[in-house]
């Protein structure tokens, strides 16, 4: 949530920062700002996207150090004043902030009593003034003043701070909000996300909670919260520029939908042997015994990752025969969960930075549970804090609406379930082999779905008017219904609900009339007959059926106003195919409605605040 970029080096800082902010814009895009050192501090900021900020910049300035921010509003509406950077009263300190200063109200009162005036409604402005108050109190050293201010702060922050009298340094600090240093040659960057630095360096240092860094153009020094100087590991970034550019697609979301065959092939590479019928996941090999001995599994995640968790629940219960609970991470953390030794938690997160998911994992670890991660972003907080885990290797996902991460998460959960089931001998070798050889075919079958995705154009045009949609699925298709509904509402702003098909009778059926599109996801499994009855119930009330079916399901096709078929596969794997037409349907409808597909209103890609 919110993006931070800072630069100090030989290049024109504003060029690097603007480019970086554009790459981070998916993290928040309601306002943007920049501060740079040009003899004195210059601050430009305002409501709107980074392109608008770029137009405000003086083309003749040549500052080589500065900080920038793209905002997702928490405190105070998106407007010019609330935009970051925020400055101190003397205008000598400028800072950008991700996170929430929870005690900003009381800090503000204390500062107001000392005569400080505030102009914004943000929590962040307090910090700029608080740091200055320590400098005025005689704590002359800039770093010391930052440390004293941070010691008073309750809440979370990723921060980049500059001071007019210290033009050769940027101070960065992290607590609960991701931050990394990009280590270049005669230049350093600081950013909330690696995509902002990837163009300049592949060497990065991840800051941990409580750490503070003083960054110069050719050096950086990281300290722990007790001011001990730390030797930090330098990681190599495996991120190519192609991966973070649109590559000819109008939107990242569309690019990422079409990348799914490759994403799943990458995710499976080296992990399955269809000939032998084996799965090898190095990331969890050492914890297999503990995993196999678990009393139950608790899966914690948010949004789309929560939906893949529900697919996981079906897989683990049917293949591994272990009880599974799937929890919203945001709920789990506040209900004093009965989770402890003997339990295994699997946290699922594309970004690896979702605040609620991180908090759930910390709580489970504290209670003694083994915590595994299913994460996309290598080196992210969740990836680093889990006991073990499996990366999904989907490549950077930039569109706010998650697509390839969902299918790659489901793939990894399937792999874990098969590996564990084989370890516990809860499935036959034959079944395992069948699942593994079908998994190997999924990239090809995904491509077949994508190749005929134009067939979804007509139905997308027909239903772009609809104010409401209902999505129905049974068994493993129920989470696909949830995911289809989430995709539609988040990018096209159409109200949509996903339901287990039979639940419809217990309420939602009242909504059905001849205006209501009802998307059904129907495989050819044991629930098909029941699904047929549910479709009849909708038809009897003149609801309009759009069916996503497995090839050969003529019965459902005949009952539908529109149908789209996906290749047959094992039932457990069907979400990997049935979700794709739903992604494309929502994409087409959003484009038809003139929505900004990659940056839907009010959303941000990674939710690093509670
Ligand atoms: O990065 P995470 O997977 O932890 O993110 C979880 C949700 O915020 C995310 O899936 C969100 O729901 C997406 N916008 C859905 O498309």
XYZ file of C-alpha atoms and ligand atoms in Angstrom:
626
model
C 0.000 0.000 0.000
C 1.535 3.285 -1.121
C 4.823 3.235 -2.949
C 8.103 4.767 -1.834
C 11.154 5.475 -3.971
C 14.290 7.363 -2.958
C 17.433 7.989 -4.968
C 20.910 9.330 -4.273
C 23.668 9.112 -6.888
C 24.862 10.708 -10.119
C 21.649 10.647 -12.104
C 18.866 13.193 -12.132
C 16.950 12.018 -9.084
C 13.502 13.090 -10.265
C 13.822 10.983 -13.438
C 14.664 7.864 -11.449
C 11.982 8.581 -8.861
C 9.209 9.263 -11.382
C 10.069 6.077 -13.272
C 10.102 4.140 -10.017
C 6.791 5.634 -8.887
C 5.196 4.620 -12.179
C 6.299 1.066 -11.522
C 4.906 1.266 -7.993
C 1.691 3.002 -8.922
C -0.208 -0.270 -8.562
C 0.390 0.051 -4.807
C -1.709 3.201 -4.581
C -2.586 5.912 -7.029
C -4.725 8.615 -5.492
C -1.951 11.192 -5.206
C 1.775 11.449 -5.749
C 4.655 13.639 -4.672
C 8.383 14.154 -4.731
C 10.961 16.086 -2.676
C 14.491 16.675 -3.859
C 17.609 18.459 -2.709
C 18.343 21.494 -4.834
C 20.252 23.821 -2.519
C 17.085 23.801 -0.489
C 14.315 21.243 -0.377
C 11.831 21.378 -3.225
C 8.511 19.614 -2.816
C 6.001 18.986 -5.604
C 2.885 16.981 -4.888
C -0.797 16.728 -5.624
C -3.917 14.678 -6.082
C -3.844 12.391 -9.101
C -1.523 9.929 -10.724
C 2.234 10.030 -11.223
C 1.877 11.360 -14.792
C 0.256 14.486 -13.359
C 3.125 14.913 -10.897
C 5.631 14.499 -13.712
C 4.052 17.413 -15.564
C 4.517 19.614 -12.482
C 8.295 19.137 -12.358
C 10.793 21.764 -13.481
C 12.632 20.197 -16.446
C 15.734 22.260 -15.640
C 16.318 21.101 -12.088
C 19.176 18.662 -11.747
C 19.011 17.411 -8.186
C 20.709 14.074 -7.612
C 18.978 13.091 -4.367
C 15.321 12.889 -3.480
C 12.337 10.859 -2.350
C 8.927 10.166 -3.877
C 5.586 8.622 -2.977
C 2.429 7.329 -4.594
C -0.416 7.210 -2.102
C -3.323 5.008 -1.107
C -5.178 7.168 1.384
C -5.661 5.977 4.950
C -5.890 9.194 6.997
C -7.378 12.101 5.109
C -8.994 12.159 1.710
C -6.867 12.165 -1.422
C -6.078 15.851 -1.998
C -3.042 18.060 -2.578
C -2.394 18.804 1.093
C -2.659 15.225 2.281
C -0.268 13.996 -0.425
C 3.229 12.990 0.581
C 5.999 14.124 1.082
C 5.160 15.908 4.311
C 7.478 18.551 5.629
C 8.542 20.000 8.947
C 7.712 23.582 9.961
C 11.114 24.850 8.807
C 10.593 23.059 5.480
C 13.973 21.433 6.023
C 12.737 17.896 6.601
C 10.648 16.006 4.041
C 9.451 12.464 4.445
C 7.344 9.831 2.730
C 5.561 7.141 4.699
C 3.750 3.842 4.203
C 1.815 2.460 7.157
C -0.188 4.027 9.958
C 1.017 6.052 12.950
C -1.638 4.837 15.371
C -0.893 7.326 18.161
C -0.673 10.319 15.845
C -3.594 12.012 17.626
C -1.819 12.219 20.982
C 1.533 13.103 19.404
C -0.166 15.863 17.457
C -1.702 17.351 20.612
C 1.662 17.452 22.354
C 3.232 19.152 19.335
C 0.320 21.585 18.996
C 0.780 22.553 22.646
C 4.379 23.362 21.767
C 3.179 25.675 18.997
C 3.454 23.421 15.946
C 0.829 23.980 13.297
C -0.615 21.227 11.134
C -2.065 21.538 7.682
C -3.017 18.031 6.625
C -5.348 15.389 8.053
C -2.636 12.749 7.799
C -0.891 10.786 10.489
C 2.383 11.284 8.605
C 2.749 15.056 9.051
C 3.135 14.436 12.787
C 6.322 12.526 12.167
C 8.004 15.314 10.169
C 7.272 17.741 12.986
C 8.198 15.312 15.710
C 11.631 14.760 14.161
C 12.114 18.511 13.931
C 11.089 18.939 17.567
C 14.042 16.743 18.591
C 16.428 18.749 16.450
C 15.169 21.928 18.051
C 15.627 20.318 21.436
C 19.319 20.074 20.759
C 19.507 16.578 19.303
C 21.508 17.983 16.467
C 22.237 14.797 14.717
C 19.596 14.110 12.090
C 19.724 10.337 12.559
C 19.450 10.646 16.342
C 16.391 12.883 16.000
C 14.748 10.302 13.708
C 15.492 7.530 16.200
C 14.047 9.546 19.086
C 10.918 10.310 17.098
C 10.438 6.691 16.029
C 10.786 5.588 19.637
C 7.577 7.519 20.362
C 5.622 6.102 17.466
C 3.062 3.324 17.789
C 2.022 1.720 14.537
C 3.699 0.780 11.310
C 5.999 2.544 8.919
C 8.204 2.311 5.904
C 9.909 5.700 5.734
C 12.323 7.659 3.569
C 13.438 10.992 5.007
C 15.657 13.798 3.736
C 16.956 16.967 5.397
C 18.047 20.142 3.625
C 21.141 20.446 5.827
C 22.175 16.830 5.134
C 21.950 16.642 1.350
C 24.189 13.594 1.102
C 22.007 11.153 2.959
C 18.577 9.584 2.916
C 17.369 7.961 6.098
C 15.123 4.926 5.718
C 13.345 3.018 8.485
C 11.024 0.052 8.581
C 8.478 -1.318 11.005
C 5.707 -3.431 9.528
C 5.910 -1.969 6.039
C 8.358 -3.322 3.450
C 11.456 -1.408 2.451
C 14.629 -2.331 0.633
C 17.840 -0.674 -0.445
C 18.948 -1.044 -4.058
C 22.732 -1.086 -4.053
C 24.190 0.377 -7.268
C 27.551 1.721 -8.418
C 27.860 5.259 -7.088
C 24.146 5.285 -6.529
C 21.687 3.892 -4.022
C 17.948 3.553 -4.116
C 15.422 2.909 -1.423
C 12.020 1.509 -2.315
C 9.008 -0.264 -0.939
C 9.132 -2.760 -3.791
C 11.914 -4.250 -5.886
C 10.258 -3.345 -9.199
C 11.274 0.307 -8.612
C 14.968 -0.526 -8.427
C 15.240 -3.421 -10.909
C 16.210 -1.152 -13.794
C 19.266 0.150 -11.935
C 20.592 -2.736 -9.918
C 20.021 -6.387 -9.111
C 21.619 -6.077 -5.659
C 19.180 -5.481 -2.835
C 19.221 -5.379 0.945
C 15.914 -6.018 2.692
C 15.333 -4.014 5.860
C 13.785 -5.846 8.787
C 11.352 -4.424 11.314
C 13.029 -2.008 13.692
C 15.948 -1.312 11.371
C 17.081 2.110 10.252
C 19.462 2.832 7.376
C 21.574 5.850 6.591
C 22.030 5.773 2.831
C 24.736 7.645 0.948
C 25.510 7.456 -2.776
C 28.330 4.945 -2.268
C 27.569 3.460 1.112
C 24.803 2.454 3.469
C 24.756 1.655 7.141
C 21.933 -0.331 8.687
C 21.311 -0.278 12.432
C 19.039 -2.318 14.626
C 16.595 -0.641 16.987
C 19.279 -0.600 19.705
C 21.661 1.244 17.342
C 23.927 -1.734 16.708
C 25.501 -1.569 13.268
C 24.479 -4.610 11.204
C 26.131 -6.491 8.366
C 23.263 -7.196 6.020
C 23.057 -9.887 3.407
C 22.935 -8.555 -0.158
C 20.405 -10.490 -2.230
C 20.404 -10.852 -5.969
C 17.154 -9.826 -7.610
C 15.817 -12.264 -10.152
C 13.523 -9.834 -11.928
C 13.783 -8.862 -15.572
C 12.411 -5.625 -17.022
C 10.191 -7.592 -19.427
C 8.393 -9.027 -16.458
C 7.431 -5.619 -15.133
C 6.419 -4.029 -18.428
C 3.185 -4.445 -20.361
C 4.890 -5.908 -23.423
C 2.295 -4.731 -25.940
C -0.782 -5.575 -23.852
C -3.130 -2.674 -23.035
C -3.230 -3.708 -19.369
C -1.056 -5.718 -17.005
C -4.103 -7.759 -16.029
C -4.554 -9.016 -19.590
C -0.834 -9.739 -19.911
C -0.931 -11.685 -16.653
C -4.025 -13.660 -17.680
C -2.223 -14.694 -20.857
C 0.966 -15.494 -18.935
C -0.768 -18.261 -17.001
C 0.434 -21.190 -19.125
C 4.022 -20.004 -18.607
C 3.461 -19.182 -14.938
C 2.162 -22.686 -14.232
C 4.936 -24.294 -16.291
C 7.478 -22.280 -14.229
C 5.695 -23.253 -11.043
C 5.821 -26.954 -11.925
C 9.367 -26.957 -13.323
C 11.609 -29.428 -11.518
C 8.870 -30.243 -9.032
C 6.994 -33.086 -10.713
C 8.003 -36.256 -12.462
C 4.954 -37.560 -14.351
C 6.787 -40.751 -15.329
C 7.579 -41.735 -11.780
C 4.507 -40.067 -10.334
C 6.437 -38.024 -7.784
C 6.369 -34.489 -6.404
C 9.478 -32.853 -4.950
C 9.169 -29.620 -3.023
C 12.549 -28.751 -1.502
C 11.055 -25.904 0.539
C 9.046 -28.254 2.754
C 11.104 -31.455 2.561
C 12.567 -30.892 6.043
C 9.199 -30.430 7.716
C 7.338 -33.343 6.124
C 7.296 -35.401 9.295
C 5.844 -32.560 11.333
C 3.406 -31.731 8.561
C 2.259 -35.315 8.294
C 1.768 -35.453 12.057
C -0.422 -32.330 12.162
C -3.800 -32.608 13.894
C -5.263 -30.130 11.445
C -4.334 -27.498 8.937
C -5.313 -23.874 9.252
C -5.068 -21.832 6.075
C -4.946 -18.064 6.512
C -5.077 -15.514 3.708
C -7.014 -12.564 2.286
C -8.910 -11.871 -0.931
C -7.997 -14.009 -3.900
C -5.409 -15.868 -1.829
C -8.208 -16.831 0.564
C -10.133 -18.249 -2.383
C -7.174 -20.392 -3.417
C -7.074 -21.473 0.235
C -10.622 -22.819 -0.084
C -9.568 -24.832 -3.135
C -6.742 -26.059 -0.879
C -9.256 -27.112 1.762
C -11.014 -29.410 -0.729
C -7.683 -30.834 -1.874
C -6.241 -31.480 1.586
C -9.444 -32.950 2.947
C -10.018 -35.253 -0.018
C -6.425 -36.276 -0.720
C -4.701 -36.049 2.672
C -7.765 -36.736 4.867
C -6.817 -34.025 7.304
C -9.268 -31.482 8.759
C -8.729 -28.011 7.332
C -9.971 -24.604 8.422
C -9.671 -21.677 6.063
C -9.620 -18.363 7.867
C -9.635 -14.756 6.773
C -6.307 -13.633 8.204
C -7.931 -10.387 9.344
C -10.497 -12.277 11.440
C -8.158 -14.911 12.784
C -5.851 -12.448 14.468
C -8.594 -10.954 16.636
C -10.439 -14.042 17.756
C -7.801 -15.536 20.020
C -7.510 -18.591 17.795
C -7.084 -22.001 19.338
C -4.010 -22.711 17.334
C -0.842 -24.067 18.789
C 1.652 -26.904 18.880
C 0.627 -29.785 16.664
C -1.181 -27.460 14.259
C 0.165 -26.395 10.921
C -0.755 -23.060 9.412
C -0.375 -22.381 5.720
C -0.361 -18.683 4.878
C -0.998 -17.764 1.259
C -0.008 -14.405 -0.154
C 0.983 -13.153 -3.577
C 2.784 -10.076 -2.289
C 4.068 -11.649 0.900
C 3.383 -8.301 2.581
C -0.332 -8.358 3.448
C -0.469 -6.948 6.975
C -3.255 -9.190 8.261
C -1.690 -12.344 6.854
C 1.666 -11.416 8.348
C 0.033 -10.815 11.715
C -1.781 -14.187 11.568
C 1.470 -15.995 10.827
C 3.269 -14.255 13.694
C 0.497 -15.188 16.088
C 0.517 -18.832 14.976
C 4.299 -19.002 15.347
C 4.110 -17.439 18.785
C 1.567 -20.118 19.750
C 3.965 -22.842 18.640
C 2.404 -23.885 15.328
C 4.500 -24.765 12.300
C 3.872 -22.075 9.682
C 4.338 -22.661 5.963
C 4.169 -19.989 3.277
C 2.783 -20.134 -0.244
C 4.141 -16.863 -1.560
C 5.010 -15.239 -4.880
C 7.387 -12.402 -4.018
C 10.786 -13.815 -3.172
C 12.314 -12.244 -0.078
C 9.020 -10.692 1.063
C 8.221 -10.433 4.771
C 5.915 -13.465 4.817
C 8.404 -15.550 2.841
C 11.124 -14.661 5.314
C 9.129 -15.182 8.491
C 7.521 -18.536 7.763
C 9.240 -21.707 9.007
C 9.255 -23.220 5.528
C 7.366 -22.785 2.303
C 6.965 -23.082 -1.413
C 7.266 -20.159 -3.801
C 4.645 -20.058 -6.536
C 7.116 -18.597 -9.097
C 4.381 -16.808 -11.050
C 6.640 -13.818 -11.805
C 5.738 -10.240 -10.858
C 1.992 -9.620 -10.737
C 1.266 -5.929 -11.236
C -2.428 -5.732 -12.160
C -4.342 -5.042 -8.954
C -6.736 -7.868 -9.786
C -4.903 -11.073 -9.029
C -4.998 -13.651 -11.832
C -1.884 -15.736 -12.415
C -1.136 -15.718 -8.693
C -4.454 -17.507 -8.063
C -3.743 -20.325 -10.500
C -0.135 -20.649 -9.336
C -1.261 -20.755 -5.679
C -3.762 -23.491 -6.498
C -1.003 -25.352 -8.333
C 1.322 -25.191 -5.338
C -1.426 -26.236 -2.923
C -2.129 -29.191 -5.206
C 1.551 -30.128 -5.179
C 1.742 -29.915 -1.392
C -1.441 -31.964 -1.031
C -0.170 -34.698 -3.382
C 3.271 -34.813 -1.749
C 1.743 -35.017 1.710
C -0.859 -37.579 0.634
C 1.890 -39.771 -0.819
C 3.947 -39.381 2.352
C 0.949 -40.387 4.462
C -0.156 -42.987 1.938
C -3.639 -41.512 1.940
C -3.986 -41.769 -1.860
C -3.197 -44.605 -4.197
C -0.126 -44.437 -6.419
C -2.461 -44.589 -9.359
C -4.415 -41.523 -8.265
C -1.216 -39.589 -7.523
C 0.204 -40.479 -10.913
C -2.989 -39.451 -12.667
C -3.047 -36.080 -10.881
C 0.616 -35.439 -11.620
C 0.394 -36.300 -15.302
C -2.740 -34.136 -15.611
C -0.949 -31.289 -13.820
C 1.807 -31.481 -16.418
C -0.843 -30.922 -19.111
C -2.400 -27.881 -17.450
C -0.226 -25.220 -19.187
C -1.210 -26.639 -22.584
C -4.890 -26.806 -21.623
C -4.760 -23.237 -20.287
C -3.404 -22.159 -23.653
C -6.356 -23.865 -25.364
C -8.729 -21.860 -23.165
C -6.894 -18.618 -23.941
C -6.810 -19.362 -27.665
C -10.583 -19.289 -27.853
C -11.125 -16.487 -25.358
C -12.480 -14.241 -28.134
C -15.617 -16.379 -27.838
C -16.302 -14.557 -24.587
C -16.542 -11.186 -26.332
C -20.234 -11.459 -27.231
C -21.391 -12.463 -23.778
C -19.212 -9.767 -22.230
C -20.814 -7.127 -24.454
C -24.283 -8.473 -23.753
C -23.943 -8.281 -19.980
C -21.810 -5.165 -19.487
C -25.001 -3.302 -18.559
C -25.844 -5.550 -15.609
C -25.818 -3.978 -12.156
C -25.593 -7.371 -10.407
C -24.165 -10.820 -11.118
C -24.491 -14.101 -9.286
C -21.796 -16.810 -9.510
C -22.599 -20.367 -8.507
C -20.359 -23.380 -8.058
C -20.312 -26.574 -6.056
C -17.445 -28.424 -4.432
C -14.108 -27.272 -5.805
C -15.920 -24.902 -8.190
C -17.404 -22.926 -5.286
C -14.168 -20.995 -4.619
C -13.949 -20.404 -8.368
C -17.392 -18.776 -8.144
C -16.128 -16.573 -5.312
C -13.063 -15.639 -7.314
C -15.088 -14.875 -10.455
C -17.357 -12.578 -8.463
C -14.415 -10.809 -6.806
C -12.749 -10.208 -10.186
C -15.898 -8.674 -11.597
C -16.632 -6.382 -8.670
C -13.131 -5.100 -8.174
C -12.446 -4.020 -11.743
C -15.877 -3.251 -13.198
C -17.654 -2.056 -10.006
C -20.570 -4.390 -10.715
C -22.018 -5.926 -7.597
C -21.379 -9.676 -7.717
C -21.772 -12.531 -5.258
C -20.319 -16.012 -5.298
C -22.383 -18.781 -3.690
C -22.316 -22.527 -3.280
C -25.006 -23.363 -5.842
C -27.345 -25.060 -3.375
C -27.193 -22.133 -0.950
C -29.004 -20.053 -3.535
C -32.306 -21.454 -2.307
C -31.623 -20.048 1.136
C -31.822 -16.408 0.116
C -30.139 -15.207 -3.060
C -32.817 -16.808 -5.239
C -35.006 -13.858 -4.293
C -32.750 -11.689 -6.456
C -33.312 -13.650 -9.626
C -35.361 -12.127 -12.405
C -34.967 -11.776 -16.153
C -32.271 -9.147 -15.688
C -29.959 -11.222 -13.518
C -26.949 -12.937 -15.138
C -26.082 -16.106 -13.254
C -22.668 -17.576 -13.984
C -22.471 -21.275 -13.210
C -19.278 -23.283 -13.062
C -20.152 -26.859 -13.922
C -17.715 -29.710 -14.254
C -18.540 -33.305 -14.947
C -18.082 -34.541 -11.394
C -20.417 -36.087 -8.844
C -22.134 -32.759 -8.212
C -23.155 -32.219 -11.839
C -26.685 -33.579 -11.465
C -27.277 -31.332 -8.503
C -25.912 -28.397 -10.465
C -28.340 -29.166 -13.269
C -31.205 -28.895 -10.764
C -29.847 -25.579 -9.505
C -29.690 -24.271 -13.070
C -33.302 -25.322 -13.611
C -34.278 -23.397 -10.483
C -32.674 -20.260 -11.915
C -34.248 -20.791 -15.319
C -37.686 -21.234 -13.756
C -37.306 -17.675 -12.455
C -36.070 -16.377 -15.829
C -32.476 -15.848 -14.657
C -29.951 -15.740 -17.498
C -27.458 -18.579 -17.370
C -23.842 -18.177 -18.458
C -22.146 -21.541 -18.003
C -18.481 -22.425 -17.769
C -18.481 -26.144 -18.446
C -16.087 -28.984 -18.946
C -16.021 -30.155 -22.564
C -18.732 -32.722 -23.124
C -21.168 -31.361 -20.543
C -23.922 -31.053 -23.139
C -26.677 -31.112 -20.557
C -25.565 -27.859 -18.940
C -24.680 -26.307 -22.299
C -28.234 -26.968 -23.511
C -29.722 -25.334 -20.455
C -27.627 -22.176 -20.778
C -28.156 -18.981 -22.699
C -24.407 -18.883 -23.233
C -21.715 -21.463 -22.521
C -17.951 -21.668 -22.708
C -16.182 -24.992 -22.394
C -12.754 -25.767 -20.968
C -10.783 -28.981 -21.577
C -11.487 -31.924 -19.328
C -9.079 -32.641 -16.499
C -9.117 -34.249 -13.073
C -11.874 -32.654 -11.010
C -9.399 -31.425 -8.377
C -7.518 -29.470 -11.066
C -10.561 -27.965 -12.779
C -10.288 -24.554 -10.993
C -7.044 -23.993 -12.889
C -9.040 -23.936 -16.127
C -12.520 -22.740 -15.177
C -11.239 -19.559 -13.547
C -9.654 -18.274 -16.782
C -12.896 -17.507 -18.686
C -14.149 -15.729 -15.563
C -11.023 -13.550 -15.490
C -11.508 -12.692 -19.162
C -15.229 -12.044 -18.760
C -14.582 -9.521 -15.996
C -11.698 -7.956 -17.934
C -13.863 -7.466 -21.054
C -16.760 -6.054 -19.041
C -14.464 -3.620 -17.199
C -12.995 -2.404 -20.498
C -16.497 -2.031 -21.967
C -17.487 0.079 -18.970
C -14.434 2.313 -19.379
C -12.866 1.266 -16.069
C -9.170 1.486 -15.298
C -8.502 -2.242 -15.199
C -5.055 -2.147 -13.614
C -5.818 0.564 -11.110
C -9.417 0.156 -9.965
C -10.770 2.852 -7.714
C -10.074 2.655 -3.977
C -7.850 -0.417 -4.291
C -4.136 -1.063 -3.994
C -2.169 -4.121 -4.929
C -0.723 -5.017 -1.608
C -2.538 -4.186 1.579
C 0.168 -3.423 4.095
C -2.120 -1.735 6.607
C -4.779 -3.390 8.755
O -0.756 -10.224 -1.718
P -1.878 -11.069 -1.139
O -2.108 -12.298 -1.913
O -1.684 -11.328 0.322
O -3.144 -10.143 -1.293
C -4.390 -10.538 -0.805
C -5.493 -9.678 -1.355
O -5.300 -8.346 -1.003
C -5.592 -9.779 -2.882
O -5.746 -11.099 -3.304
C -6.775 -8.943 -3.399
O -7.979 -9.484 -2.959
C -6.737 -8.835 -4.916
N -6.991 -7.478 -5.326
C -7.738 -9.693 -5.584
O -7.707 -9.565 -6.967
